[in-house]
PDB file of C-alpha atoms in Angstrom:
ATOM      1  CA  LEU A  17      19.242  -5.616  15.968  1.00 40.00           C
ATOM      2  CA  PHE A  18      16.408  -3.972  18.377  1.00 42.00           C
ATOM      3  CA  VAL A  19      15.698  -6.617  21.024  1.00 40.00           C
ATOM      4  CA  ALA A  20      12.591  -5.510  23.606  1.00 42.00           C
ATOM      5  CA  THR A  21      12.251  -7.174  26.684  1.00 39.00           C
ATOM      6  CA  MET A  22       9.088  -6.521  28.713  1.00 40.00           C
ATOM      7  CA  ALA A  23      11.302  -3.844  30.714  1.00 41.00           C
ATOM      8  CA  ASP A  24      11.504  -1.838  27.251  1.00 42.00           C
ATOM      9  CA  ASP A  25       7.861  -1.408  26.257  1.00 41.00           C
ATOM     10  CA  GLU A  26       8.268   2.484  25.960  1.00 40.00           C
ATOM     11  CA  ASP A  27      11.502   2.032  23.301  1.00 41.00           C
ATOM     12  CA  ALA A  28      10.043  -1.005  21.370  1.00 38.00           C
ATOM     13  CA  ALA A  29       8.747  -0.163  17.927  1.00 37.00           C
ATOM     14  CA  ALA A  30       4.975  -0.451  17.171  1.00 33.00           C
ATOM     15  CA  PRO A  31       3.893  -3.101  14.864  1.00 33.00           C
ATOM     16  CA  SER A  32       2.973  -2.937  11.579  1.00 38.00           C
ATOM     17  CA  PRO A  33      -0.169  -0.958  11.229  1.00 40.00           C
ATOM     18  CA  ARG A  34      -1.448  -3.535   8.908  1.00 40.00           C
ATOM     19  CA  ARG A  35      -2.408  -6.235  11.097  1.00 36.00           C
ATOM     20  CA  ASN A  36      -5.462  -8.000  10.655  1.00 38.00           C
ATOM     21  CA  ALA A  37      -8.649  -7.738  13.546  1.00 39.00           C
ATOM     22  CA  GLY A  38      -8.382 -10.816  14.063  1.00 39.00           C
ATOM     23  CA  GLU A  39      -4.624 -10.940  15.428  1.00 38.00           C
ATOM     24  CA  ILE A  40      -5.610  -8.116  17.592  1.00 38.00           C
ATOM     25  CA  ALA A  41      -8.625  -9.669  18.898  1.00 39.00           C
ATOM     26  CA  SER A  42      -6.357 -13.140  19.755  1.00 37.00           C
ATOM     27  CA  SER A  43      -4.115 -10.746  21.703  1.00 38.00           C
ATOM     28  CA  PRO A  44      -4.206 -11.126  25.592  1.00 40.00           C
ATOM     29  CA  PRO A  45      -5.568  -7.986  27.682  1.00 42.00           C
ATOM     30  CA  VAL A  46      -2.640  -6.126  28.489  1.00 43.00           C
ATOM     31  CA  ALA A  47      -3.117  -3.166  31.253  1.00 45.00           C
ATOM     32  CA  SER A  48      -4.244   0.386  29.683  1.00 44.00           C
ATOM     33  CA  GLY A  49      -1.677   2.482  28.482  1.00 48.00           C
ATOM     34  CA  SER A  50       0.539  -0.141  27.385  1.00 45.00           C
ATOM     35  CA  SER A  51       1.972  -0.004  23.669  1.00 44.00           C
ATOM     36  CA  PRO A  52       0.853  -2.488  21.353  1.00 46.00           C
ATOM     37  CA  ALA A  53       4.349  -3.679  21.557  1.00 48.00           C
ATOM     38  CA  ALA A  54       3.716  -4.371  25.064  1.00 47.00           C
ATOM     39  CA  ALA A  55       1.188  -6.444  24.050  1.00 46.00           C
ATOM     40  CA  ALA A  56       3.017  -8.565  21.757  1.00 47.00           C
ATOM     41  CA  ALA A  57       6.048  -9.011  24.524  1.00 48.00           C
ATOM     42  CA  ALA A  58       3.322 -10.380  27.173  1.00 48.00           C
ATOM     43  CA  SER A  59       2.050 -12.423  24.609  1.00 46.00           C
ATOM     44  CA  SER A  60       5.457 -13.882  23.335  1.00 46.00           C
ATOM     45  CA  ALA A  61       6.435 -14.190  27.063  1.00 48.00           C
ATOM     46  CA  ALA A  62       3.409 -15.754  28.347  1.00 47.00           C
ATOM     47  CA  SER A  63       3.948 -18.469  25.577  1.00 45.00           C
ATOM     48  CA  ALA A  64       7.806 -18.588  26.189  1.00 46.00           C
ATOM     49  CA  SER A  65       7.370 -18.881  29.685  1.00 44.00           C
ATOM     50  CA  SER A  66       4.520 -21.952  29.346  1.00 44.00           C
ATOM     51  CA  THR A  67       7.393 -24.118  27.598  1.00 47.00           C
ATOM     52  CA  SER A  68      10.344 -23.156  29.350  1.00 44.00           C
ATOM     53  CA  PRO A  69      10.583 -20.871  32.580  1.00 49.00           C
ATOM     54  CA  SER A  70      14.071 -20.570  32.128  1.00 51.00           C
ATOM     55  CA  VAL A  71      13.649 -19.090  28.801  1.00 51.00           C
ATOM     56  CA  PRO A  72      14.066 -15.141  28.889  1.00 46.00           C
ATOM     57  CA  SER A  73      10.971 -13.088  27.673  1.00 47.00           C
ATOM     58  CA  ILE A  74      12.875 -11.889  24.809  1.00 49.00           C
ATOM     59  CA  VAL A  75      10.982 -10.528  21.758  1.00 43.00           C
ATOM     60  CA  ASP A  76      12.818  -9.601  18.577  1.00 41.00           C
ATOM     61  CA  LEU A  77      10.631  -6.344  17.041  1.00 40.00           C
ATOM     62  CA  SER A  78      12.993  -5.637  14.041  1.00 38.00           C
ATOM     63  CA  ALA A  79      12.497  -8.968  12.360  1.00 38.00           C
ATOM     64  CA  ALA A  80       8.540  -8.598  12.408  1.00 39.00           C
ATOM     65  CA  ALA A  81       8.887  -4.884  11.227  1.00 40.00           C
ATOM     66  CA  ALA A  82      11.373  -6.009   8.477  1.00 40.00           C
ATOM     67  CA  SER A  83       9.407  -8.664   7.153  1.00 39.00           C
ATOM     68  CA  ASP A  84       6.401  -6.272   6.840  1.00 53.00           C
ATOM     69  CA  ASN A  85       8.555  -3.953   4.333  1.00 59.00           C
ATOM     70  CA  ASP A  86       9.768  -6.885   2.419  1.00 66.00           C
ATOM     71  CA  GLU A  87       6.808  -9.312   1.941  1.00 80.00           C
ATOM     72  CA  PRO A  88       5.647  -9.171  -1.933  1.00 82.00           C
ATOM     73  CA  LEU A  89       2.019  -7.414  -2.181  1.00 90.00           C
ATOM     74  CA  ASP A  90      -0.707  -9.796  -3.870  1.00 89.00           C
ATOM     75  CA  ALA A  91      -0.961  -8.129  -7.614  1.00 89.00           C
ATOM     76  CA  ILE A  92      -4.644  -5.925  -8.121  1.00 95.00           C
ATOM     77  CA  ALA A  93      -6.407  -5.063 -11.277  1.00 94.00           C
ATOM     78  CA  SER A  94      -7.385  -1.899 -10.073  1.00 95.00           C
ATOM     79  CA  ILE A  95      -6.053   0.867  -8.120  1.00 97.00           C
ATOM     80  CA  TRP A  96      -9.606   0.914  -6.199  1.00 96.00           C
ATOM     81  CA  GLU A  97      -8.699  -2.543  -4.747  1.00 97.00           C
ATOM     82  CA  ASP A  98      -5.490  -1.085  -2.991  1.00 97.00           C
ATOM     83  CA  GLU A  99      -6.179  -0.743   0.344  1.00 96.00           C
ATOM     84  CA  TYR A 100      -4.545   2.762   0.807  1.00 97.00           C
ATOM     85  CA  ILE A 101      -6.968   4.484  -2.180  1.00 97.00           C
ATOM     86  CA  GLU A 102     -10.713   4.398  -1.006  1.00 97.00           C
ATOM     87  CA  GLU A 103     -14.030   6.282  -2.268  1.00 96.00           C
ATOM     88  CA  VAL A 104     -15.444   9.180  -0.237  1.00 96.00           C
ATOM     89  CA  VAL A 105     -18.442  11.430  -1.155  1.00 95.00           C
ATOM     90  CA  VAL A 106     -18.166  15.083  -0.142  1.00 95.00           C
ATOM     91  CA  LYS A 107     -21.112  17.055  -1.015  1.00 93.00           C
ATOM     92  CA  ASP A 108     -22.946  14.728  -3.119  1.00 94.00           C
ATOM     93  CA  LYS A 109     -20.082  14.345  -5.347  1.00 95.00           C
ATOM     94  CA  ARG A 110     -18.083  10.881  -5.633  1.00 96.00           C
ATOM     95  CA  CYS A 111     -14.451  11.228  -4.876  1.00 96.00           C
ATOM     96  CA  TRP A 112     -11.420   9.429  -3.335  1.00 97.00           C
ATOM     97  CA  LYS A 113      -9.099   9.667  -0.829  1.00 97.00           C
ATOM     98  CA  CYS A 114      -5.482   8.572  -0.200  1.00 98.00           C
ATOM     99  CA  LEU A 115      -4.987   7.175   2.874  1.00 98.00           C
ATOM    100  CA  TRP A 116      -0.886   8.039   2.755  1.00 98.00           C
ATOM    101  CA  CYS A 117      -1.331  11.650   2.688  1.00 98.00           C
ATOM    102  CA  ASN A 118      -4.964  12.033   3.577  1.00 97.00           C
ATOM    103  CA  LYS A 119      -5.570  14.081   0.245  1.00 97.00           C
ATOM    104  CA  VAL A 120      -9.051  13.929  -1.218  1.00 96.00           C
ATOM    105  CA  CYS A 121      -9.349  14.581  -5.102  1.00 95.00           C
ATOM    106  CA  SER A 122     -12.963  15.143  -6.991  1.00 93.00           C
ATOM    107  CA  GLY A 123     -13.753  12.467  -9.810  1.00 92.00           C
ATOM    108  CA  MET A 124     -13.174   8.518  -9.651  1.00 94.00           C
ATOM    109  CA  ASN A 125     -10.262   8.821 -11.787  1.00 95.00           C
ATOM    110  CA  ALA A 126      -8.185   5.700 -11.492  1.00 96.00           C
ATOM    111  CA  THR A 127      -5.443   7.087 -13.517  1.00 95.00           C
ATOM    112  CA  LYS A 128      -5.037  10.118 -11.586  1.00 96.00           C
ATOM    113  CA  ALA A 129      -5.097   7.871  -8.199  1.00 97.00           C
ATOM    114  CA  LEU A 130      -2.601   5.760  -9.599  1.00 97.00           C
ATOM    115  CA  TYR A 131      -0.143   8.853 -10.450  1.00 97.00           C
ATOM    116  CA  HIS A 132      -0.461  10.440  -6.987  1.00 97.00           C
ATOM    117  CA  VAL A 133       0.608   6.998  -5.050  1.00 97.00           C
ATOM    118  CA  ALA A 134       2.974   6.119  -8.131  1.00 97.00           C
ATOM    119  CA  LYS A 135       4.519   9.617  -7.438  1.00 96.00           C
ATOM    120  CA  MET A 136       4.880  10.338 -10.784  1.00 95.00           C
ATOM    121  CA  HIS A 137       4.125  13.582 -13.164  1.00 92.00           C
ATOM    122  CA  GLY A 138       1.211  13.570 -15.434  1.00 87.00           C
ATOM    123  CA  GLN A 139      -2.461  13.029 -15.308  1.00 89.00           C
ATOM    124  CA  ASN A 140      -2.705  16.756 -13.847  1.00 93.00           C
ATOM    125  CA  VAL A 141      -2.410  15.784 -10.236  1.00 94.00           C
ATOM    126  CA  LYS A 142      -0.199  16.192  -7.416  1.00 95.00           C
ATOM    127  CA  LYS A 143       2.307  13.409  -6.351  1.00 96.00           C
ATOM    128  CA  CYS A 144       1.465  12.110  -2.802  1.00 97.00           C
ATOM    129  CA  LYS A 145       3.842  13.985  -0.366  1.00 97.00           C
ATOM    130  CA  ALA A 146       3.709  10.905   2.341  1.00 97.00           C
ATOM    131  CA  LYS A 147       6.544   8.524   2.690  1.00 97.00           C
ATOM    132  CA  ILE A 148       5.256   5.124   0.636  1.00 96.00           C
ATOM    133  CA  SER A 149       7.059   1.515   1.716  1.00 95.00           C
ATOM    134  CA  GLU A 150       8.999  -0.129  -1.142  1.00 95.00           C
ATOM    135  CA  ASN A 151       6.713  -2.841  -1.464  1.00 95.00           C
ATOM    136  CA  TYR A 152       3.937  -0.599  -2.622  1.00 96.00           C
ATOM    137  CA  ALA A 153       5.798   2.121  -4.360  1.00 95.00           C
ATOM    138  CA  GLN A 154       6.872  -1.020  -6.735  1.00 94.00           C
ATOM    139  CA  ARG A 155       3.663  -2.111  -7.017  1.00 96.00           C
ATOM    140  CA  TYR A 156       1.931   1.256  -8.327  1.00 96.00           C
ATOM    141  CA  THR A 157       4.911   1.906  -9.892  1.00 95.00           C
ATOM    142  CA  GLY A 158       4.409  -1.655 -11.857  1.00 94.00           C
ATOM    143  CA  MET A 159       0.643  -0.391 -12.304  1.00 95.00           C
ATOM    144  CA  VAL A 160       1.465   2.675 -14.038  1.00 95.00           C
ATOM    145  CA  ASN A 161       4.066   1.231 -16.327  1.00 94.00           C
ATOM    146  CA  ALA A 162       1.745  -1.973 -17.256  1.00 94.00           C
ATOM    147  CA  SER A 163      -1.222   0.816 -18.038  1.00 91.00           C
ATOM    148  CA  LYS A 164       1.673   2.543 -20.666  1.00 90.00           C
ATOM    149  CA  SER A 165       2.089  -0.766 -21.749  1.00 91.00           C
ATOM    150  CA  LYS A 166      -1.257  -1.694 -22.765  1.00 89.00           C
ATOM    151  CA  GLY A 167      -1.603   1.335 -24.562  1.00 88.00           C
ATOM    152  CA  GLU A 168       1.312   1.425 -26.505  1.00 92.00           C
ATOM    153  CA  ALA A 169       0.545  -2.224 -27.549  1.00 92.00           C
ATOM    154  CA  ARG A 170      -3.408  -1.107 -28.165  1.00 92.00           C
ATOM    155  CA  LYS A 171      -2.007   2.016 -30.423  1.00 92.00           C
ATOM    156  CA  ARG A 172       0.468  -0.160 -32.263  1.00 93.00           C
ATOM    157  CA  ALA A 173      -2.333  -2.607 -32.870  1.00 94.00           C
ATOM    158  CA  VAL A 174      -4.498   0.225 -34.106  1.00 94.00           C
ATOM    159  CA  ASP A 175      -1.537   1.497 -36.669  1.00 93.00           C
ATOM    160  CA  SER A 176      -1.020  -1.767 -37.824  1.00 92.00           C
ATOM    161  CA  ILE A 177      -4.986  -2.150 -38.793  1.00 94.00           C
ATOM    162  CA  ALA A 178      -4.561   1.211 -40.749  1.00 91.00           C
ATOM    163  CA  GLU A 179      -1.529   0.624 -42.437  1.00 91.00           C
ATOM    164  CA  ASP A 180      -3.009  -2.966 -43.527  1.00 90.00           C
ATOM    165  CA  ILE A 181      -6.328  -1.344 -44.768  1.00 92.00           C
ATOM    166  CA  ALA A 182      -4.206   1.334 -46.427  1.00 90.00           C
ATOM    167  CA  SER A 183      -2.068  -1.250 -48.252  1.00 90.00           C
ATOM    168  CA  ARG A 184      -4.939  -2.989 -49.793  1.00 89.00           C
ATOM    169  CA  HIS A 185      -6.463   0.385 -51.046  1.00 85.00           C
ATOM    170  CA  ALA A 186      -3.674   1.677 -53.089  1.00 75.00           C
TER     171      ALA A 186
END
């Protein structure tokens, strides 16, 4: 368990980078040069001291960081809806960029982008070299598996229809 007080702000872990803009804007002002963890500690200290002055200003930052990594992600229909894959234009050509490793790849190929972040072989694309959090890795692997299952089901349906046609003409 990692506990930080206002005096420990240099040792405190930084909060998750996936904070909403509204959360940052509503934070109380902090002296320049202070870390975001110090801002969180100051905010908690201010709210704790207003309710009970005898409560020490302690913030458990490890619980907040752990909940960010464990929280389930919303399902997405396409890799283009993921916040870590973005469309970019390089020399008048549409490309995509992995925000995990900052790699830019030409062509808007969703399967290649998905295989890249899922760190899977195939599709003639390099695996992402960044450390991807477990909940995102599960999302990407699940999307690849769903895509493969969908393709296999489509192939079985075509084979079944072809078999049915062949049996009627025999």
